mmCIF file with all atom_site columns, C-alpha atoms in Angstrom:
data_model
loop_
_atom_site.group_PDB
_atom_site.id
_atom_site.type_symbol
_atom_site.label_atom_id
_atom_site.label_alt_id
_atom_site.label_comp_id
_atom_site.label_asym_id
_atom_site.label_entity_id
_atom_site.label_seq_id
_atom_site.pdbx_PDB_ins_code
_atom_site.Cartn_x
_atom_site.Cartn_y
_atom_site.Cartn_z
_atom_site.occupancy
_atom_site.B_iso_or_equiv
_atom_site.pdbx_formal_charge
_atom_site.auth_seq_id
_atom_site.auth_comp_id
_atom_site.auth_asym_id
_atom_site.auth_atom_id
_atom_site.pdbx_PDB_model_num
ATOM 1   C CA . MET A 1 1   ? 82.194  17.524 7.498   1.00 42.00 ? 1   MET A CA 1
ATOM 2   C CA . SER A 1 2   ? 84.298  14.664 6.141   1.00 43.00 ? 2   SER A CA 1
ATOM 3   C CA . ASP A 1 3   ? 87.419  14.894 3.791   1.00 46.00 ? 3   ASP A CA 1
ATOM 4   C CA . ALA A 1 4   ? 85.591  12.863 1.235   1.00 44.00 ? 4   ALA A CA 1
ATOM 5   C CA . HIS A 1 5   ? 82.926  15.574 0.659   1.00 49.00 ? 5   HIS A CA 1
ATOM 6   C CA . PRO A 1 6   ? 84.824  18.910 0.876   1.00 54.00 ? 6   PRO A CA 1
ATOM 7   C CA . HIS A 1 7   ? 82.738  22.046 1.266   1.00 64.00 ? 7   HIS A CA 1
ATOM 8   C CA . ALA A 1 8   ? 82.121  24.021 -1.875  1.00 85.00 ? 8   ALA A CA 1
ATOM 9   C CA . LEU A 1 9   ? 84.308  27.142 -1.959  1.00 91.00 ? 9   LEU A CA 1
ATOM 10  C CA . ASP A 1 10  ? 82.357  30.403 -2.016  1.00 93.00 ? 10  ASP A CA 1
ATOM 11  C CA . GLU A 1 11  ? 83.744  33.742 -3.214  1.00 92.00 ? 11  GLU A CA 1
ATOM 12  C CA . ILE A 1 12  ? 85.068  34.671 0.314   1.00 94.00 ? 12  ILE A CA 1
ATOM 13  C CA . ASP A 1 13  ? 87.031  31.429 0.482   1.00 93.00 ? 13  ASP A CA 1
ATOM 14  C CA . ARG A 1 14  ? 88.515  32.090 -2.953  1.00 91.00 ? 14  ARG A CA 1
ATOM 15  C CA . GLN A 1 15  ? 89.501  35.554 -1.943  1.00 93.00 ? 15  GLN A CA 1
ATOM 16  C CA . LEU A 1 16  ? 90.977  34.284 1.277   1.00 94.00 ? 16  LEU A CA 1
ATOM 17  C CA . ILE A 1 17  ? 93.031  31.711 -0.603  1.00 91.00 ? 17  ILE A CA 1
ATOM 18  C CA . ALA A 1 18  ? 94.152  34.147 -3.211  1.00 88.00 ? 18  ALA A CA 1
ATOM 19  C CA . ALA A 1 19  ? 95.318  36.560 -0.299  1.00 90.00 ? 19  ALA A CA 1
ATOM 20  C CA . LEU A 1 20  ? 97.195  33.703 1.297   1.00 90.00 ? 20  LEU A CA 1
ATOM 21  C CA . GLN A 1 21  ? 98.908  32.744 -1.976  1.00 84.00 ? 21  GLN A CA 1
ATOM 22  C CA . LEU A 1 22  ? 100.220 36.263 -2.135  1.00 82.00 ? 22  LEU A CA 1
ATOM 23  C CA . ASN A 1 23  ? 101.376 36.251 1.438   1.00 87.00 ? 23  ASN A CA 1
ATOM 24  C CA . ALA A 1 24  ? 100.869 33.155 3.544   1.00 88.00 ? 24  ALA A CA 1
ATOM 25  C CA . ARG A 1 25  ? 102.119 35.036 6.596   1.00 90.00 ? 25  ARG A CA 1
ATOM 26  C CA . GLU A 1 26  ? 99.431  37.731 6.435   1.00 92.00 ? 26  GLU A CA 1
ATOM 27  C CA . SER A 1 27  ? 97.853  38.348 9.883   1.00 93.00 ? 27  SER A CA 1
ATOM 28  C CA . VAL A 1 28  ? 94.307  37.218 10.444  1.00 95.00 ? 28  VAL A CA 1
ATOM 29  C CA . ALA A 1 29  ? 93.456  40.910 11.396  1.00 96.00 ? 29  ALA A CA 1
ATOM 30  C CA . MET A 1 30  ? 94.868  41.983 7.849   1.00 95.00 ? 30  MET A CA 1
ATOM 31  C CA . LEU A 1 31  ? 93.096  39.327 6.131   1.00 96.00 ? 31  LEU A CA 1
ATOM 32  C CA . ALA A 1 32  ? 89.735  40.309 7.858   1.00 95.00 ? 32  ALA A CA 1
ATOM 33  C CA . ARG A 1 33  ? 90.387  43.885 6.840   1.00 95.00 ? 33  ARG A CA 1
ATOM 34  C CA . LYS A 1 34  ? 91.163  43.212 3.237   1.00 94.00 ? 34  LYS A CA 1
ATOM 35  C CA . LEU A 1 35  ? 88.188  40.908 2.871   1.00 95.00 ? 35  LEU A CA 1
ATOM 36  C CA . GLY A 1 36  ? 85.775  43.124 4.911   1.00 95.00 ? 36  GLY A CA 1
ATOM 37  C CA . ILE A 1 37  ? 84.811  40.256 7.375   1.00 96.00 ? 37  ILE A CA 1
ATOM 38  C CA . ALA A 1 38  ? 85.291  39.565 11.080  1.00 96.00 ? 38  ALA A CA 1
ATOM 39  C CA . ARG A 1 39  ? 88.515  38.107 12.329  1.00 96.00 ? 39  ARG A CA 1
ATOM 40  C CA . THR A 1 40  ? 86.652  35.203 13.826  1.00 96.00 ? 40  THR A CA 1
ATOM 41  C CA . THR A 1 41  ? 85.179  34.595 10.419  1.00 96.00 ? 41  THR A CA 1
ATOM 42  C CA . VAL A 1 42  ? 88.642  34.299 8.843   1.00 96.00 ? 42  VAL A CA 1
ATOM 43  C CA . THR A 1 43  ? 89.827  32.127 11.677  1.00 96.00 ? 43  THR A CA 1
ATOM 44  C CA . SER A 1 44  ? 86.825  29.749 11.344  1.00 96.00 ? 44  SER A CA 1
ATOM 45  C CA . ARG A 1 45  ? 87.217  29.571 7.450   1.00 96.00 ? 45  ARG A CA 1
ATOM 46  C CA . LEU A 1 46  ? 90.799  28.945 7.759   1.00 95.00 ? 46  LEU A CA 1
ATOM 47  C CA . ALA A 1 47  ? 90.178  26.018 10.196  1.00 95.00 ? 47  ALA A CA 1
ATOM 48  C CA . ARG A 1 48  ? 87.612  24.656 7.781   1.00 94.00 ? 48  ARG A CA 1
ATOM 49  C CA . LEU A 1 49  ? 89.800  24.838 4.775   1.00 94.00 ? 49  LEU A CA 1
ATOM 50  C CA . GLU A 1 50  ? 92.662  23.133 6.599   1.00 93.00 ? 50  GLU A CA 1
ATOM 51  C CA . LYS A 1 51  ? 90.345  20.434 7.975   1.00 93.00 ? 51  LYS A CA 1
ATOM 52  C CA . THR A 1 52  ? 88.886  19.743 4.589   1.00 93.00 ? 52  THR A CA 1
ATOM 53  C CA . ARG A 1 53  ? 92.425  19.733 3.104   1.00 91.00 ? 53  ARG A CA 1
ATOM 54  C CA . VAL A 1 54  ? 91.712  22.597 0.634   1.00 92.00 ? 54  VAL A CA 1
ATOM 55  C CA . ILE A 1 55  ? 94.744  24.249 2.378   1.00 92.00 ? 55  ILE A CA 1
ATOM 56  C CA . THR A 1 56  ? 97.340  21.486 3.126   1.00 90.00 ? 56  THR A CA 1
ATOM 57  C CA . GLY A 1 57  ? 100.154 23.547 4.444   1.00 88.00 ? 57  GLY A CA 1
ATOM 58  C CA . TYR A 1 58  ? 102.038 26.723 4.341   1.00 85.00 ? 58  TYR A CA 1
ATOM 59  C CA . GLY A 1 59  ? 105.640 27.088 3.138   1.00 76.00 ? 59  GLY A CA 1
ATOM 60  C CA . VAL A 1 60  ? 108.440 29.180 1.892   1.00 71.00 ? 60  VAL A CA 1
ATOM 61  C CA . ARG A 1 61  ? 109.173 30.041 -1.719  1.00 66.00 ? 61  ARG A CA 1
ATOM 62  C CA . LEU A 1 62  ? 112.596 30.740 -2.562  1.00 62.00 ? 62  LEU A CA 1
ATOM 63  C CA . GLY A 1 63  ? 113.530 33.919 -4.416  1.00 59.00 ? 63  GLY A CA 1
ATOM 64  C CA . GLN A 1 64  ? 114.825 33.708 -8.049  1.00 53.00 ? 64  GLN A CA 1
ATOM 65  C CA . ARG A 1 65  ? 118.270 34.942 -6.945  1.00 51.00 ? 65  ARG A CA 1
ATOM 66  C CA . LEU A 1 66  ? 118.703 31.847 -4.738  1.00 50.00 ? 66  LEU A CA 1
ATOM 67  C CA . ILE A 1 67  ? 117.224 29.493 -7.293  1.00 50.00 ? 67  ILE A CA 1
ATOM 68  C CA . ASP A 1 68  ? 119.375 31.001 -10.107 1.00 52.00 ? 68  ASP A CA 1
ATOM 69  C CA . GLY A 1 69  ? 122.465 29.547 -8.384  1.00 56.00 ? 69  GLY A CA 1
ATOM 70  C CA . GLY A 1 70  ? 121.496 26.111 -9.932  1.00 80.00 ? 70  GLY A CA 1
ATOM 71  C CA . LEU A 1 71  ? 119.502 24.510 -12.543 1.00 89.00 ? 71  LEU A CA 1
ATOM 72  C CA . GLN A 1 72  ? 115.880 23.480 -12.592 1.00 91.00 ? 72  GLN A CA 1
ATOM 73  C CA . ALA A 1 73  ? 114.342 21.102 -15.054 1.00 95.00 ? 73  ALA A CA 1
ATOM 74  C CA . TYR A 1 74  ? 111.186 19.223 -15.848 1.00 97.00 ? 74  TYR A CA 1
ATOM 75  C CA . VAL A 1 75  ? 111.593 15.692 -16.903 1.00 97.00 ? 75  VAL A CA 1
ATOM 76  C CA . GLY A 1 76  ? 108.783 13.626 -18.533 1.00 97.00 ? 76  GLY A CA 1
ATOM 77  C CA . ILE A 1 77  ? 109.248 9.938  -17.718 1.00 98.00 ? 77  ILE A CA 1
ATOM 78  C CA . THR A 1 78  ? 107.673 7.006  -19.486 1.00 97.00 ? 78  THR A CA 1
ATOM 79  C CA . VAL A 1 79  ? 107.788 3.638  -17.601 1.00 97.00 ? 79  VAL A CA 1
ATOM 80  C CA . GLN A 1 80  ? 107.257 0.059  -18.470 1.00 96.00 ? 80  GLN A CA 1
ATOM 81  C CA . PRO A 1 81  ? 103.709 -1.441 -17.444 1.00 94.00 ? 81  PRO A CA 1
ATOM 82  C CA . ARG A 1 82  ? 103.459 -2.360 -13.789 1.00 94.00 ? 82  ARG A CA 1
ATOM 83  C CA . SER A 1 83  ? 106.741 -0.631 -12.848 1.00 95.00 ? 83  SER A CA 1
ATOM 84  C CA . GLY A 1 84  ? 105.243 2.681  -11.720 1.00 94.00 ? 84  GLY A CA 1
ATOM 85  C CA . LYS A 1 85  ? 105.296 1.851  -7.943  1.00 95.00 ? 85  LYS A CA 1
ATOM 86  C CA . GLU A 1 86  ? 108.955 0.897  -7.928  1.00 95.00 ? 86  GLU A CA 1
ATOM 87  C CA . VAL A 1 87  ? 109.999 3.901  -10.129 1.00 97.00 ? 87  VAL A CA 1
ATOM 88  C CA . VAL A 1 88  ? 108.025 6.248  -7.682  1.00 97.00 ? 88  VAL A CA 1
ATOM 89  C CA . ARG A 1 89  ? 109.795 4.661  -4.761  1.00 96.00 ? 89  ARG A CA 1
ATOM 90  C CA . ARG A 1 90  ? 113.295 4.988  -6.270  1.00 96.00 ? 90  ARG A CA 1
ATOM 91  C CA . LEU A 1 91  ? 112.682 8.692  -7.505  1.00 96.00 ? 91  LEU A CA 1
ATOM 92  C CA . SER A 1 92  ? 111.186 9.547  -4.025  1.00 94.00 ? 92  SER A CA 1
ATOM 93  C CA . SER A 1 93  ? 114.592 8.722  -2.518  1.00 93.00 ? 93  SER A CA 1
ATOM 94  C CA . MET A 1 94  ? 116.489 11.229 -4.813  1.00 94.00 ? 94  MET A CA 1
ATOM 95  C CA . SER A 1 95  ? 116.801 14.619 -2.924  1.00 91.00 ? 95  SER A CA 1
ATOM 96  C CA . GLN A 1 96  ? 116.990 16.699 -6.123  1.00 93.00 ? 96  GLN A CA 1
ATOM 97  C CA . VAL A 1 97  ? 113.417 15.496 -7.170  1.00 94.00 ? 97  VAL A CA 1
ATOM 98  C CA . GLN A 1 98  ? 111.375 18.331 -5.845  1.00 92.00 ? 98  GLN A CA 1
ATOM 99  C CA . GLN A 1 99  ? 108.044 17.068 -7.140  1.00 94.00 ? 99  GLN A CA 1
ATOM 100 C CA . LEU A 1 100 ? 106.775 13.978 -9.051  1.00 97.00 ? 100 LEU A CA 1
ATOM 101 C CA . CYS A 1 101 ? 103.439 13.904 -10.635 1.00 97.00 ? 101 CYS A CA 1
ATOM 102 C CA . ALA A 1 102 ? 101.451 11.087 -12.466 1.00 97.00 ? 102 ALA A CA 1
ATOM 103 C CA . VAL A 1 103 ? 100.134 12.702 -15.615 1.00 97.00 ? 103 VAL A CA 1
ATOM 104 C CA . SER A 1 104 ? 97.968  11.887 -18.559 1.00 96.00 ? 104 SER A CA 1
ATOM 105 C CA . GLY A 1 105 ? 99.275  12.185 -22.110 1.00 95.00 ? 105 GLY A CA 1
ATOM 106 C CA . GLU A 1 106 ? 102.704 11.397 -23.572 1.00 95.00 ? 106 GLU A CA 1
ATOM 107 C CA . PHE A 1 107 ? 104.441 10.606 -20.276 1.00 97.00 ? 107 PHE A CA 1
ATOM 108 C CA . ASP A 1 108 ? 103.445 8.544  -17.235 1.00 97.00 ? 108 ASP A CA 1
ATOM 109 C CA . TYR A 1 109 ? 105.252 10.991 -14.825 1.00 98.00 ? 109 TYR A CA 1
ATOM 110 C CA . VAL A 1 110 ? 106.630 14.358 -14.785 1.00 98.00 ? 110 VAL A CA 1
ATOM 111 C CA . ALA A 1 111 ? 109.467 15.284 -12.297 1.00 97.00 ? 111 ALA A CA 1
ATOM 112 C CA . TRP A 1 112 ? 110.631 18.730 -11.275 1.00 95.00 ? 112 TRP A CA 1
ATOM 113 C CA . LEU A 1 113 ? 114.239 18.596 -10.497 1.00 95.00 ? 113 LEU A CA 1
ATOM 114 C CA . ARG A 1 114 ? 116.939 21.063 -8.921  1.00 91.00 ? 114 ARG A CA 1
ATOM 115 C CA . SER A 1 115 ? 120.598 20.666 -9.276  1.00 91.00 ? 115 SER A CA 1
ATOM 116 C CA . ASP A 1 116 ? 123.502 22.725 -8.402  1.00 88.00 ? 116 ASP A CA 1
ATOM 117 C CA . SER A 1 117 ? 125.286 22.468 -11.761 1.00 88.00 ? 117 SER A CA 1
ATOM 118 C CA . PRO A 1 118 ? 124.961 21.080 -15.396 1.00 90.00 ? 118 PRO A CA 1
ATOM 119 C CA . GLU A 1 119 ? 127.168 18.225 -14.351 1.00 93.00 ? 119 GLU A CA 1
ATOM 120 C CA . GLN A 1 120 ? 124.999 17.239 -11.326 1.00 93.00 ? 120 GLN A CA 1
ATOM 121 C CA . LEU A 1 121 ? 121.807 17.472 -13.572 1.00 94.00 ? 121 LEU A CA 1
ATOM 122 C CA . ASP A 1 122 ? 123.514 15.179 -16.026 1.00 95.00 ? 122 ASP A CA 1
ATOM 123 C CA . GLN A 1 123 ? 124.337 12.630 -13.416 1.00 95.00 ? 123 GLN A CA 1
ATOM 124 C CA . LEU A 1 124 ? 120.796 12.826 -11.991 1.00 96.00 ? 124 LEU A CA 1
ATOM 125 C CA . LEU A 1 125 ? 119.324 12.299 -15.363 1.00 96.00 ? 125 LEU A CA 1
ATOM 126 C CA . ASP A 1 126 ? 121.569 9.241  -15.870 1.00 96.00 ? 126 ASP A CA 1
ATOM 127 C CA . GLN A 1 127 ? 120.426 7.916  -12.445 1.00 96.00 ? 127 GLN A CA 1
ATOM 128 C CA . ILE A 1 128 ? 116.729 8.388  -13.469 1.00 97.00 ? 128 ILE A CA 1
ATOM 129 C CA . GLY A 1 129 ? 117.337 6.749  -16.744 1.00 96.00 ? 129 GLY A CA 1
ATOM 130 C CA . ASN A 1 130 ? 118.922 3.736  -15.077 1.00 96.00 ? 130 ASN A CA 1
ATOM 131 C CA . VAL A 1 131 ? 116.032 3.158  -12.684 1.00 96.00 ? 131 VAL A CA 1
ATOM 132 C CA . GLU A 1 132 ? 114.608 -0.235 -13.490 1.00 96.00 ? 132 GLU A CA 1
ATOM 133 C CA . GLY A 1 133 ? 111.294 0.311  -15.322 1.00 96.00 ? 133 GLY A CA 1
ATOM 134 C CA . VAL A 1 134 ? 112.078 3.623  -16.855 1.00 97.00 ? 134 VAL A CA 1
ATOM 135 C CA . GLU A 1 135 ? 111.801 3.365  -20.611 1.00 97.00 ? 135 GLU A CA 1
ATOM 136 C CA . LYS A 1 136 ? 112.453 7.022  -21.656 1.00 96.00 ? 136 LYS A CA 1
ATOM 137 C CA . THR A 1 137 ? 113.029 10.472 -20.301 1.00 97.00 ? 137 THR A CA 1
ATOM 138 C CA . THR A 1 138 ? 112.577 13.913 -21.837 1.00 97.00 ? 138 THR A CA 1
ATOM 139 C CA . THR A 1 139 ? 114.126 16.849 -20.214 1.00 96.00 ? 139 THR A CA 1
ATOM 140 C CA . SER A 1 140 ? 113.367 20.482 -20.478 1.00 95.00 ? 140 SER A CA 1
ATOM 141 C CA . ILE A 1 141 ? 115.534 23.013 -18.592 1.00 94.00 ? 141 ILE A CA 1
ATOM 142 C CA . ILE A 1 142 ? 113.792 25.960 -17.053 1.00 90.00 ? 142 ILE A CA 1
ATOM 143 C CA . LEU A 1 143 ? 115.304 29.161 -18.411 1.00 88.00 ? 143 LEU A CA 1
ATOM 144 C CA . SER A 1 144 ? 113.233 31.667 -16.344 1.00 83.00 ? 144 SER A CA 1
ATOM 145 C CA . SER A 1 145 ? 109.896 31.775 -14.473 1.00 80.00 ? 145 SER A CA 1
ATOM 146 C CA . LYS A 1 146 ? 107.273 34.047 -16.025 1.00 83.00 ? 146 LYS A CA 1
ATOM 147 C CA . VAL A 1 147 ? 104.401 33.435 -13.635 1.00 79.00 ? 147 VAL A CA 1
ATOM 148 C CA . ASP A 1 148 ? 104.543 31.747 -10.246 1.00 72.00 ? 148 ASP A CA 1
ATOM 149 C CA . ARG A 1 149 ? 101.472 31.524 -8.072  1.00 67.00 ? 149 ARG A CA 1
ATOM 150 C CA . GLY A 1 150 ? 103.158 29.163 -5.642  1.00 60.00 ? 150 GLY A CA 1
#
């Protein structure tokens, strides 16, 4: 099975993924018990989902208490024509940029930022605005997270 043609997900795959999104550290035995299937089936499905890059990794999600120590913001970024590659390169080198997505609509990119203070966020926004090729930024500070499915 090649990466170009991923296997269609069935209901068991969807249930397995949902269970892992709730707790990525769940044991294979517990997953099998919850889904009513054999452990070997869970193991082989996980291997297939990883091989086909449906599952691309496992990670740690920080608790709101730790995150609340700083600020998070989404920044819509509009760039000049043909400057996207350089803007992405420059933003990739900024450690406070947690995620950068190319998007359709009003902006060319949306960045998710984390900073320790309003002053640090202000400096980061100035840095982003000064990147050659960036025309405009629009910032929304995250006040609270209502739904987080990881």
